[in-house]
Coordinates of C-alpha atoms and ligand atoms in Angstrom, one line a residue:
Chain A
M117 CA -20.8 27.0 19.7
N118 CA -23.6 24.5 19.8
A119 CA -23.4 24.2 16.0
A120 CA -19.7 23.6 16.2
L121 CA -20.3 20.8 18.8
D122 CA -22.9 19.3 16.6
D123 CA -20.5 19.4 13.7
A124 CA -17.8 17.7 15.7
I125 CA -20.2 15.0 16.8
K126 CA -21.4 14.5 13.3
Q127 CA -17.9 14.2 12.1
E128 CA -17.0 11.8 14.9
T129 CA -20.0 9.5 14.2
H130 CA -19.5 9.9 10.5
S131 CA -15.9 8.7 10.8
L132 CA -17.0 5.9 13.1
S133 CA -19.5 4.6 10.6
S134 CA -17.1 5.0 7.7
W135 CA -14.5 3.2 9.7
I136 CA -16.9 0.3 10.3
M137 CA -17.9 0.3 6.6
S138 CA -14.3 0.3 5.6
R139 CA -13.8 -3.0 7.4
P140 CA -14.0 -6.0 5.0
A141 CA -15.3 -8.1 8.0
F142 CA -18.3 -5.8 8.3
W143 CA -19.6 -6.6 4.9
V144 CA -19.1 -10.3 5.4
F145 CA -20.9 -10.0 8.7
L146 CA -23.7 -8.2 6.9
A147 CA -23.9 -10.9 4.2
A148 CA -24.0 -13.6 6.9
V149 CA -26.8 -11.7 8.8
I150 CA -28.8 -11.2 5.6
A151 CA -28.4 -14.9 4.7
C152 CA -29.6 -15.9 8.1
L153 CA -32.7 -13.5 7.9
V154 CA -33.6 -14.8 4.4
L155 CA -33.3 -18.4 5.6
T156 CA -35.4 -17.7 8.6
A157 CA -38.1 -16.2 6.3
L158 CA -37.9 -18.9 3.6
T159 CA -37.7 -22.0 5.8
D160 CA -39.1 -23.0 9.1
T161 CA -36.1 -25.3 9.6
F162 CA -33.3 -22.8 9.9
A163 CA -34.1 -20.9 13.0
T164 CA -34.7 -23.9 15.1
P165 CA -32.6 -24.4 18.2
Q166 CA -31.4 -27.8 16.9
N167 CA -30.3 -26.4 13.5
L168 CA -28.6 -23.4 15.0
F169 CA -26.8 -25.6 17.4
N170 CA -25.5 -27.8 14.5
V171 CA -24.5 -24.8 12.4
T172 CA -22.5 -23.2 15.1
R173 CA -20.9 -26.5 16.1
N174 CA -20.0 -27.3 12.6
F175 CA -18.2 -24.1 11.9
A176 CA -16.4 -24.0 15.2
F177 CA -13.7 -26.4 14.0
V178 CA -12.9 -24.5 10.9
A179 CA -13.1 -21.2 12.8
I180 CA -10.7 -22.3 15.5
I181 CA -8.1 -23.3 12.9
A182 CA -8.8 -20.0 11.1
L183 CA -7.7 -18.2 14.2
G184 CA -4.2 -19.7 13.8
M185 CA -4.3 -19.2 10.0
T186 CA -5.2 -15.5 10.5
V187 CA -2.0 -15.0 12.6
V188 CA 0.1 -16.8 10.0
I189 CA -1.4 -14.8 7.1
I190 CA -1.0 -11.5 9.0
S191 CA 2.7 -12.4 9.4
G192 CA 2.9 -12.8 5.6
G193 CA 2.9 -16.6 5.5
I194 CA 0.6 -19.4 4.8
D195 CA 0.0 -22.8 6.5
L196 CA -1.3 -25.5 4.2
S197 CA -0.6 -28.3 6.7
V198 CA -3.4 -27.5 9.2
G199 CA -5.8 -30.2 8.0
S200 CA -3.2 -32.9 8.3
T201 CA -2.1 -31.5 11.6
L202 CA -5.6 -31.8 12.9
C203 CA -5.7 -35.4 11.7
L204 CA -2.3 -36.2 13.4
S205 CA -3.4 -34.6 16.6
A206 CA -6.7 -36.5 16.7
M207 CA -4.8 -39.7 15.8
V208 CA -2.2 -39.3 18.5
L209 CA -5.0 -38.6 21.0
A210 CA -6.9 -41.7 19.9
I211 CA -3.9 -43.9 20.1
V212 CA -2.8 -42.7 23.5
M213 CA -6.4 -43.0 24.9
N214 CA -7.0 -46.3 23.2
A215 CA -3.9 -47.6 25.0
G216 CA -5.6 -46.8 28.3
F217 CA -4.3 -43.4 29.2
G218 CA -6.6 -40.6 30.3
L219 CA -8.0 -37.6 28.5
A220 CA -5.4 -35.2 29.9
T221 CA -2.5 -37.4 28.9
G222 CA -4.0 -37.9 25.4
T223 CA -4.6 -34.2 25.0
V224 CA -1.1 -33.2 26.1
A225 CA 0.4 -35.8 23.7
A226 CA -1.8 -34.6 20.8
L227 CA -1.0 -30.9 21.3
A228 CA 2.7 -31.7 21.7
A229 CA 2.6 -33.5 18.4
S230 CA 0.9 -30.5 16.8
L231 CA 3.4 -28.1 18.3
L232 CA 6.2 -30.2 17.0
V233 CA 4.7 -30.0 13.5
G234 CA 4.5 -26.2 13.8
A235 CA 8.1 -26.0 15.2
I236 CA 9.4 -27.9 12.2
N237 CA 7.4 -25.8 9.7
G238 CA 8.6 -22.6 11.4
F239 CA 12.2 -23.7 11.6
L240 CA 12.4 -24.6 7.9
I241 CA 10.6 -21.4 6.9
A242 CA 12.5 -19.0 9.2
Y243 CA 16.0 -20.5 9.4
I244 CA 16.4 -22.5 6.2
R245 CA 14.3 -19.9 4.3
I246 CA 12.2 -22.3 2.3
P247 CA 9.0 -20.6 1.2
A248 CA 6.1 -21.2 3.6
F249 CA 4.0 -22.5 0.7
V250 CA 6.5 -25.3 -0.1
V251 CA 7.3 -26.3 3.5
T252 CA 3.6 -26.5 4.6
L253 CA 2.7 -28.3 1.4
G254 CA 5.3 -30.9 2.2
M255 CA 4.0 -31.1 5.8
L256 CA 0.5 -31.5 4.5
S257 CA 1.6 -34.8 3.0
L258 CA 4.0 -35.7 5.7
A259 CA 1.8 -35.2 8.8
R260 CA -1.1 -37.2 7.3
S261 CA 1.3 -40.0 6.3
I262 CA 2.6 -40.2 9.9
A263 CA -0.9 -40.4 11.1
M264 CA -1.4 -43.4 8.8
V265 CA 1.8 -45.0 9.9
L266 CA 0.9 -44.6 13.6
S267 CA -2.5 -46.0 13.3
N268 CA -1.7 -48.5 10.5
N269 CA -4.5 -46.7 8.7
R270 CA -7.2 -48.2 11.0
M271 CA -10.2 -46.3 12.4
I272 CA -9.9 -45.9 16.1
Y273 CA -13.3 -45.6 18.0
Q274 CA -12.5 -46.9 21.4
F275 CA -10.9 -44.3 23.7
G276 CA -10.3 -46.2 27.0
P277 CA -11.5 -45.1 30.4
D278 CA -12.0 -41.4 29.7
E279 CA -14.1 -42.0 26.6
K280 CA -17.2 -40.4 28.0
A281 CA -15.3 -37.3 29.0
L282 CA -13.8 -37.0 25.4
F283 CA -17.2 -37.4 23.8
W284 CA -18.6 -34.8 26.1
L285 CA -15.8 -32.4 25.3
G286 CA -16.3 -32.5 21.6
G287 CA -19.9 -33.6 21.3
G288 CA -21.6 -32.2 24.4
S289 CA -22.9 -28.8 25.3
T290 CA -22.9 -26.4 28.2
L291 CA -25.9 -24.2 28.8
G292 CA -27.3 -25.2 25.4
I293 CA -24.2 -24.2 23.6
A294 CA -22.0 -26.8 21.9
N295 CA -18.7 -27.2 23.7
P296 CA -16.5 -26.6 20.6
V297 CA -18.4 -23.2 20.2
I298 CA -17.4 -22.3 23.7
A299 CA -13.9 -23.3 23.0
L300 CA -14.0 -21.1 19.8
V301 CA -15.2 -18.1 21.7
I302 CA -12.6 -18.4 24.4
L303 CA -9.8 -19.0 21.9
A304 CA -11.0 -16.1 19.7
I305 CA -11.0 -13.7 22.6
I306 CA -7.5 -14.8 23.6
T307 CA -6.2 -14.5 20.1
G308 CA -7.8 -11.1 19.6
L309 CA -6.3 -9.8 22.9
I310 CA -2.9 -11.2 22.1
L311 CA -2.8 -9.6 18.6
K312 CA -3.9 -6.2 19.9
W313 CA -2.3 -6.0 23.3
T314 CA 1.0 -7.8 23.3
R315 CA 4.4 -7.0 21.7
W316 CA 4.2 -10.4 20.0
G317 CA 0.9 -9.4 18.3
T318 CA 2.4 -6.1 17.2
W319 CA 5.5 -7.8 15.9
V320 CA 3.3 -10.3 13.9
F321 CA 1.8 -7.3 12.1
A322 CA 5.2 -5.7 11.7
I323 CA 6.8 -8.7 9.9
G324 CA 3.8 -9.1 7.7
S325 CA 3.9 -5.4 6.8
N326 CA 7.7 -4.9 6.3
Q327 CA 9.9 -7.8 7.3
H328 CA 13.0 -5.9 6.4
A329 CA 12.0 -3.0 8.7
A330 CA 11.2 -5.4 11.5
L331 CA 14.6 -7.0 11.2
L332 CA 16.4 -3.6 11.2
T333 CA 14.6 -2.5 14.3
G334 CA 15.8 -5.6 16.1
I335 CA 12.6 -7.7 16.3
P336 CA 13.7 -11.4 16.6
V337 CA 12.1 -12.2 13.2
R338 CA 13.1 -15.8 13.0
R339 CA 12.0 -16.9 16.5
L340 CA 8.8 -14.9 16.0
K341 CA 8.1 -16.9 12.8
V342 CA 8.6 -20.2 14.5
S343 CA 6.2 -19.2 17.2
V344 CA 3.6 -18.1 14.6
Y345 CA 3.6 -21.5 12.9
M346 CA 3.5 -23.2 16.3
F347 CA 0.5 -21.1 17.2
S348 CA -1.3 -22.2 14.0
S349 CA -0.5 -25.9 14.6
L350 CA -1.7 -25.6 18.2
M351 CA -5.1 -24.3 17.0
A352 CA -5.3 -27.2 14.5
G353 CA -4.3 -29.6 17.3
I354 CA -7.0 -28.2 19.6
A355 CA -9.6 -28.5 16.8
G356 CA -8.4 -32.1 16.3
V357 CA -9.0 -33.1 19.9
L358 CA -12.5 -31.5 19.8
E359 CA -13.4 -33.1 16.5
A360 CA -12.3 -36.5 17.7
G361 CA -14.7 -36.2 20.6
W362 CA -17.5 -35.1 18.4
L363 CA -17.1 -37.8 15.8
G364 CA -16.5 -40.5 18.3
G365 CA -13.9 -42.0 16.0
V366 CA -10.7 -41.1 14.2
T367 CA -9.9 -42.1 10.6
T368 CA -6.8 -41.0 8.6
N369 CA -8.9 -38.9 6.2
L370 CA -10.0 -36.6 9.0
G371 CA -9.5 -33.0 8.1
Q372 CA -8.8 -33.7 4.4
S373 CA -8.7 -30.5 2.3
M374 CA -9.9 -28.6 5.4
E375 CA -7.0 -26.1 4.8
L376 CA -9.0 -24.8 1.9
S377 CA -12.1 -24.0 4.0
V378 CA -9.8 -22.5 6.6
I379 CA -8.0 -20.2 4.2
A380 CA -11.3 -19.4 2.5
A381 CA -12.7 -18.3 5.9
T382 CA -9.7 -16.2 6.7
V383 CA -9.6 -14.5 3.3
I384 CA -13.3 -13.9 3.3
G385 CA -12.9 -12.3 6.7
G386 CA -10.5 -9.8 5.3
A387 CA -7.0 -11.2 5.9
N388 CA -4.6 -10.0 3.3
L389 CA -2.5 -12.9 1.7
M390 CA 0.3 -10.3 1.2
G391 CA 0.5 -10.0 5.0
G392 CA 0.0 -7.2 7.4
A393 CA -3.8 -7.3 7.7
G394 CA -6.4 -9.6 9.2
T395 CA -8.7 -9.8 12.2
V396 CA -10.0 -12.5 14.5
F397 CA -13.5 -11.3 14.1
G398 CA -13.2 -11.5 10.3
A399 CA -11.9 -15.1 10.4
V400 CA -14.8 -16.3 12.7
I401 CA -17.4 -14.5 10.5
G402 CA -15.8 -15.9 7.4
A403 CA -16.1 -19.4 8.8
A404 CA -19.6 -18.8 9.9
L405 CA -20.6 -17.5 6.4
I406 CA -19.3 -20.6 4.7
E407 CA -21.2 -22.8 7.1
V408 CA -24.4 -20.8 6.7
I409 CA -24.1 -21.1 2.9
R410 CA -23.6 -24.8 3.2
N411 CA -26.5 -25.2 5.6
S412 CA -28.8 -23.0 3.5
L413 CA -28.3 -25.1 0.3
T414 CA -29.3 -28.2 2.3
L415 CA -32.3 -26.6 3.8
L416 CA -33.5 -25.0 0.5
G417 CA -33.1 -28.4 -1.2
I418 CA -30.4 -27.1 -3.6
S419 CA -27.9 -29.7 -4.8
S420 CA -24.8 -29.7 -2.6
F421 CA -22.8 -29.6 -5.8
W422 CA -23.4 -25.9 -5.8
Q423 CA -21.7 -25.4 -2.5
G424 CA -18.2 -25.0 -4.0
A425 CA -19.6 -22.4 -6.5
F426 CA -21.0 -20.3 -3.7
V427 CA -18.0 -20.5 -1.4
G428 CA -15.7 -19.8 -4.4
S429 CA -17.6 -16.8 -5.5
F430 CA -17.6 -15.4 -2.0
I431 CA -13.8 -15.7 -1.8
I432 CA -13.3 -13.8 -5.0
L433 CA -16.0 -11.3 -4.2
A434 CA -14.6 -10.6 -0.7
V435 CA -11.1 -10.0 -2.1
A436 CA -12.3 -8.0 -5.1
F437 CA -14.3 -5.8 -2.8
D438 CA -11.2 -5.2 -0.7
R439 CA -9.1 -4.4 -3.7
L440 CA -11.5 -2.0 -5.3
R441 CA -11.7 -0.1 -2.0
A442 CA -8.0 -0.2 -1.3
D443 CA -6.4 1.0 -4.5
P444 CA -8.8 3.3 -6.3
E445 CA -5.8 5.0 -7.9
L446 CA -5.0 1.8 -9.8
E447 CA -8.1 2.2 -12.0
D448 CA -7.4 3.2 -15.5
Chain B
M219 CA 39.0 11.2 23.1
A220 CA 36.9 10.0 20.2
I221 CA 33.5 8.6 21.0
L222 CA 33.5 6.4 17.9
S223 CA 36.5 5.1 16.2
L224 CA 36.5 2.7 13.3
S225 CA 39.7 1.0 12.2
G226 CA 40.3 -0.9 9.0
I227 CA 36.6 -1.8 8.4
S228 CA 36.1 -4.0 5.4
K229 CA 32.9 -5.6 4.2
N230 CA 32.4 -8.2 1.5
F231 CA 29.0 -9.3 0.2
G232 CA 30.1 -12.4 -1.6
A233 CA 32.2 -11.2 -4.5
I234 CA 31.3 -7.5 -3.9
Q235 CA 33.6 -5.6 -1.7
A236 CA 31.4 -2.8 -0.3
L237 CA 34.0 -1.4 2.1
D238 CA 37.8 -1.6 2.0
G239 CA 39.8 -0.7 5.1
V240 CA 37.8 2.3 6.2
S241 CA 39.1 4.1 9.3
L242 CA 37.3 7.0 10.9
E243 CA 37.2 9.0 14.1
L244 CA 34.3 10.9 15.5
N245 CA 34.1 13.1 18.6
S246 CA 31.2 14.1 20.8
G247 CA 29.5 17.3 19.6
E248 CA 30.8 16.8 16.1
V249 CA 28.9 16.4 12.9
L250 CA 30.5 14.4 10.2
G251 CA 29.2 14.6 6.6
L252 CA 29.6 11.3 4.8
M253 CA 29.4 11.6 1.1
G254 CA 30.0 9.4 -1.9
D255 CA 28.4 8.2 -5.1
N256 CA 25.6 5.6 -5.3
G257 CA 27.0 2.3 -4.2
A258 CA 30.1 3.9 -2.6
G259 CA 29.4 2.0 0.7
K260 CA 27.9 4.8 2.9
S261 CA 24.8 2.9 4.0
T262 CA 26.9 -0.3 4.5
L263 CA 29.3 1.7 6.8
V264 CA 26.5 3.1 9.0
K265 CA 24.7 -0.2 9.1
I266 CA 27.9 -1.8 10.5
I267 CA 28.0 0.8 13.2
A268 CA 24.3 0.2 13.9
G269 CA 24.8 -3.5 14.3
N270 CA 23.0 -4.6 11.2
F271 CA 26.0 -6.1 9.5
K272 CA 29.2 -7.6 11.0
P273 CA 32.3 -6.2 9.3
T274 CA 34.4 -8.8 7.5
R275 CA 37.5 -7.2 9.0
G276 CA 38.3 -4.3 11.3
T277 CA 37.3 -3.1 14.7
I278 CA 34.8 -0.7 16.2
T279 CA 35.6 1.2 19.3
I280 CA 32.9 3.2 21.2
D281 CA 33.8 5.3 24.1
G282 CA 37.3 3.8 24.3
Q283 CA 36.0 0.2 24.4
E284 CA 36.2 -2.2 21.5
V285 CA 32.7 -3.6 20.8
E286 CA 31.2 -6.5 18.9
L287 CA 27.8 -5.6 17.6
H288 CA 25.9 -8.7 16.7
R289 CA 22.5 -7.3 16.6
P290 CA 20.9 -3.8 16.4
V291 CA 20.0 -4.0 20.1
D292 CA 23.7 -4.3 20.9
A293 CA 24.4 -1.0 19.1
R294 CA 21.4 0.6 20.8
N295 CA 22.7 -0.4 24.2
Q296 CA 26.0 1.3 23.3
G297 CA 24.0 4.5 22.6
V298 CA 23.9 4.3 18.8
E299 CA 20.7 5.3 17.0
I300 CA 20.1 5.3 13.3
V301 CA 17.7 6.7 10.7
Y302 CA 17.7 4.2 7.9
Q303 CA 17.8 5.3 4.3
D304 CA 14.5 3.4 3.5
L305 CA 13.2 4.6 6.9
A306 CA 12.2 1.0 7.9
L307 CA 8.6 1.7 8.7
C308 CA 5.6 -0.6 8.8
D309 CA 2.8 0.9 6.8
N310 CA -0.1 -0.8 8.7
L311 CA 1.0 0.3 12.1
S312 CA 0.4 3.7 13.7
A313 CA 3.1 6.3 13.9
A314 CA 3.5 5.9 17.6
V315 CA 3.9 2.1 17.3
N316 CA 6.4 2.6 14.6
V317 CA 8.4 5.0 16.8
F318 CA 8.5 2.3 19.5
L319 CA 8.9 -0.7 17.2
G320 CA 11.2 -3.2 18.9
R321 CA 11.1 -1.4 22.3
E322 CA 7.4 -1.1 22.9
L323 CA 6.3 0.3 26.2
T324 CA 4.3 -2.2 28.3
K325 CA 2.5 -2.2 31.5
G326 CA 1.4 -5.0 33.8
V327 CA 2.8 -7.5 36.2
G328 CA 5.1 -10.5 35.7
P329 CA 4.6 -12.2 32.4
F330 CA 1.2 -10.5 31.8
K331 CA 2.4 -7.4 30.0
V332 CA 0.2 -5.4 27.7
M333 CA 1.1 -2.7 25.3
D334 CA 0.8 0.7 26.8
Y335 CA -0.6 2.5 23.8
A336 CA -1.6 5.6 25.9
A337 CA 2.0 6.2 27.0
M338 CA 3.4 5.5 23.5
N339 CA 1.0 7.9 21.9
A340 CA 1.7 10.6 24.4
R341 CA 5.5 10.2 24.1
A342 CA 5.4 10.0 20.3
G343 CA 3.2 13.2 20.3
E344 CA 5.9 15.0 22.3
L345 CA 8.6 13.9 20.0
F346 CA 6.7 15.0 16.9
R347 CA 6.1 18.4 18.5
D348 CA 9.8 18.8 19.3
L349 CA 10.4 18.0 15.6
R350 CA 7.8 20.6 14.6
S351 CA 6.1 17.9 12.6
E352 CA 2.4 17.7 11.9
T353 CA 2.3 14.0 12.6
R354 CA -0.4 12.5 14.7
P355 CA 0.7 9.5 16.8
R356 CA -2.4 7.4 16.1
D357 CA -2.4 7.8 12.3
M358 CA -1.4 4.8 10.2
V359 CA 1.9 5.3 8.4
R360 CA 0.4 4.1 5.2
A361 CA -1.5 7.4 4.7
M362 CA 1.5 9.6 5.6
S363 CA 3.5 12.1 3.5
G364 CA 7.2 11.7 2.9
G365 CA 8.0 14.3 5.5
Q366 CA 5.8 12.7 8.1
R367 CA 7.4 9.4 7.5
Q368 CA 10.8 10.9 7.9
A369 CA 9.6 12.5 11.2
V370 CA 8.6 9.1 12.4
A371 CA 11.9 7.6 11.6
I372 CA 13.8 10.5 13.2
A373 CA 11.5 10.5 16.3
R374 CA 12.6 6.9 16.8
T375 CA 16.2 8.0 17.5
R376 CA 15.1 10.4 20.2
L377 CA 13.6 7.7 22.5
A378 CA 16.8 6.9 24.2
Q379 CA 19.7 9.1 25.3
A380 CA 21.8 8.4 22.2
K381 CA 25.6 9.2 22.1
I382 CA 26.0 8.6 18.4
L383 CA 23.4 9.3 15.8
L384 CA 23.6 8.0 12.3
M385 CA 21.4 9.6 9.6
D386 CA 21.2 8.0 6.2
E387 CA 19.7 10.6 3.9
P388 CA 17.3 12.1 6.4
T389 CA 16.4 15.0 4.0
A390 CA 15.9 13.0 0.8
A391 CA 12.1 13.1 0.7
I392 CA 11.1 16.3 2.5
S393 CA 10.1 19.9 1.8
V394 CA 12.5 22.9 2.1
R395 CA 10.9 23.9 5.4
Q396 CA 11.3 20.4 6.8
V397 CA 14.9 20.2 5.6
A398 CA 15.5 23.3 7.6
E399 CA 13.9 21.7 10.7
V400 CA 16.1 18.6 10.3
L401 CA 19.2 20.7 10.0
N402 CA 18.2 22.7 13.0
L403 CA 17.6 19.4 14.9
I404 CA 21.1 18.3 14.0
R405 CA 22.6 21.6 15.3
E406 CA 20.6 21.1 18.5
L407 CA 21.9 17.6 18.9
K408 CA 25.4 18.9 18.4
R409 CA 24.8 21.4 21.2
Q410 CA 23.7 18.5 23.4
N411 CA 27.1 17.0 22.6
L412 CA 25.9 14.1 20.4
A413 CA 28.1 12.8 17.7
V414 CA 26.3 12.7 14.3
I415 CA 27.1 11.1 11.0
L416 CA 25.0 12.7 8.3
I417 CA 24.8 10.9 4.9
S418 CA 23.5 13.1 2.2
H419 CA 23.8 13.7 -1.5
R420 CA 22.8 17.3 -0.9
M421 CA 25.9 19.4 -0.8
P422 CA 24.3 22.5 0.7
D423 CA 22.9 20.5 3.7
V424 CA 26.2 18.9 4.4
F425 CA 28.1 22.2 4.2
A426 CA 25.4 23.9 6.4
V427 CA 25.8 21.6 9.4
A428 CA 28.9 19.3 9.1
D429 CA 32.1 20.1 10.9
R430 CA 34.0 17.6 8.8
I431 CA 33.4 15.8 5.6
A432 CA 34.5 12.3 4.7
V433 CA 34.2 11.0 1.1
L434 CA 33.9 7.3 0.2
R435 CA 34.6 6.1 -3.3
R436 CA 34.1 2.4 -4.2
G437 CA 34.4 1.4 -0.6
R438 CA 37.5 3.4 0.2
K439 CA 37.8 6.6 2.2
V440 CA 39.4 9.1 -0.1
A441 CA 39.1 12.2 1.9
D442 CA 38.4 13.4 5.5
R443 CA 38.7 17.2 5.9
P444 CA 37.3 20.0 8.0
T445 CA 34.4 21.7 6.2
A446 CA 36.1 25.0 6.5
S447 CA 39.1 23.9 4.5
T448 CA 37.3 22.4 1.6
S449 CA 34.7 23.4 -1.0
P450 CA 31.7 21.9 -2.8
E451 CA 33.8 21.8 -6.0
E452 CA 36.6 19.8 -4.3
I453 CA 34.2 17.4 -2.7
T454 CA 32.4 16.9 -6.0
G455 CA 35.8 16.1 -7.6
L456 CA 36.5 13.6 -4.8
I457 CA 33.1 11.9 -5.2
T458 CA 33.4 11.5 -8.9
G459 CA 37.1 10.6 -8.9
A460 CA 38.2 13.7 -10.8
I461 CA 40.4 14.3 -7.8
E462 CA 42.0 11.0 -6.8
S463 CA 42.3 11.6 -3.1
L464 CA 43.5 14.0 -0.4
Ligands
ATP245 N1 22.8 -6.7 1.8 C1 23.6 -6.6 0.7 N2 23.9 -7.7 0.0 C2 24.7 -7.6 -1.1 N3 25.3 -6.5 -1.5 C3 25.0 -5.4 -0.9 C4 24.2 -5.4 0.3 N4 24.1 -4.1 0.7 C5 24.8 -3.4 -0.1 N5 25.4 -4.1 -1.0 C6 26.3 -3.6 -2.1 O1 27.3 -2.9 -1.5 C7 27.7 -1.7 -2.2 C8 27.6 -0.5 -1.4 O2 26.2 -0.3 -1.1 P1 25.6 0.9 -0.1 O3 24.2 0.7 0.0 O4 26.5 0.9 1.1 O5 25.9 2.2 -1.0 P2 25.5 3.7 -0.7 O6 26.8 4.5 -0.7 O7 24.7 3.8 0.5 O8 24.7 4.1 -2.0 P3 23.4 5.1 -2.1 O9 23.9 6.5 -2.2 O10 22.8 4.6 -3.4 O11 22.5 4.8 -1.0 C9 26.8 -1.8 -3.4 O12 27.5 -2.3 -4.5 C10 25.7 -2.7 -3.0 O13 25.1 -3.3 -4.2
MG246 MG1 22.8 4.3 0.9

């Protein structure tokens, strides 16, 4: 009787640990933790409050956008326009605040512009059925161009009466934690809850897994897709507002090629580019790992030219790992 | 009076005419076997009844009322349930979530509604038990056998009180024992006064449960006879075209 119970417990814990180990995000998490421990041992500059503050703040922007990207990738799509959307959002905010309006007005305008970008992306993808890659590649070019036109390609560094509030929002901290990191935590929790506990979240997984089935069972696939791209743009827009506050100025090259870091973070975190799989935790950890790598190269005095090599290897490793685990039957 | 009546249903996909003037009547408590060669138009016909396609021409009457089915939900609201030929399952979702896909159970107040996984798992578990299937509600569909997948697809149709059940090859991928279960289920549904359309290539299955057999050939209905007054040989001839029509 007791033996049977022991067995059952052993089985239970065994399946729990094997479940954890089967998560791609777990291994990335482990890699990040090991990297942090090694850095703490090798340098006395890593584990300082100031450096940790900087590291967490730096990856918060990428991680916030990666939340949106995770949802898009789970749905079987891709959004290459996030870097440009971030730039457009920051620029709209800067122009509105520069004209004397408050932070709230500026933020609403910036997020509205971002949502519009997402709505256009989603409409073209869902209703006109242009591949997401093509639509968002076009939007990558278009949104940044609009930001240039709106600002006449100037740098804006005066934000009117609410300037201090904006700088605090993006550059300040609360209880010793950078405000963008707090925003990230809140947004990550919300995104995680939405994905797991709402019909919307379930449907996102459903269309990424089998769009045809989703359609047959009566899920409003097209409207759902539009909302998915709007969600992604909204995250990029929020990151844009925060980053404008941190930098204290907005130029039209803000967020350039950021989509690559974001997609890298998402994929390292275990999202499947074929759709149907991905986690919020993975996306955040993926973004953290990239930043830790970047930071460690600086601290260890290794040329920053190596950064791309490390990040690139991690992308390929993460996916290779997942593949080898997922389809052992394909070995020959 | 017939629960379902199709009149002059045609369907074109571009240049392909999948259905050409098909008329059909179905009564409650009746099982209709729908047979025909590959590409004859069987799946297209049931998908029209399930609201997946709109017919190019023709009318659908359910319970004496002419209906326009624009979306699958419209058909569901009319009491039509369907098991799709490809089962229409999402591999990365659990069996229970697949059963409830598109009509998930939620709990909560106002706009704050969350998925009620406990209730869905419990209800799905009951449905699987009724189907005598060893399918666990929480398991991912990805890892399931053909029979378990079929059980998930069939369990879906048992959620609501259906009046008309459409089954597109429900026995294609399952074991002998499970085929017997599905056929028993069809008999049970018949006793509960449902109208069933069973599409199958398996002659013995159709002859075992169908009251009537209709044959489609290249989009046209070429025969519609009581099972008792026909034979597997005759039906085979009708399917292949060796017998022109009856
Ligand atoms: N969505 C679609 N678009 C274009 N053509 C289609 C579509 N669906 C079906 N068809 C065509 O309509 C015809 C009838 O197909 P249908 O799937 O109804 O056949 P079936 O009788 O179910 O065949 P099977 O026994 O192989 O399942 C075929 O020629 C098929 O190619
Ligand atoms: Mg078919």
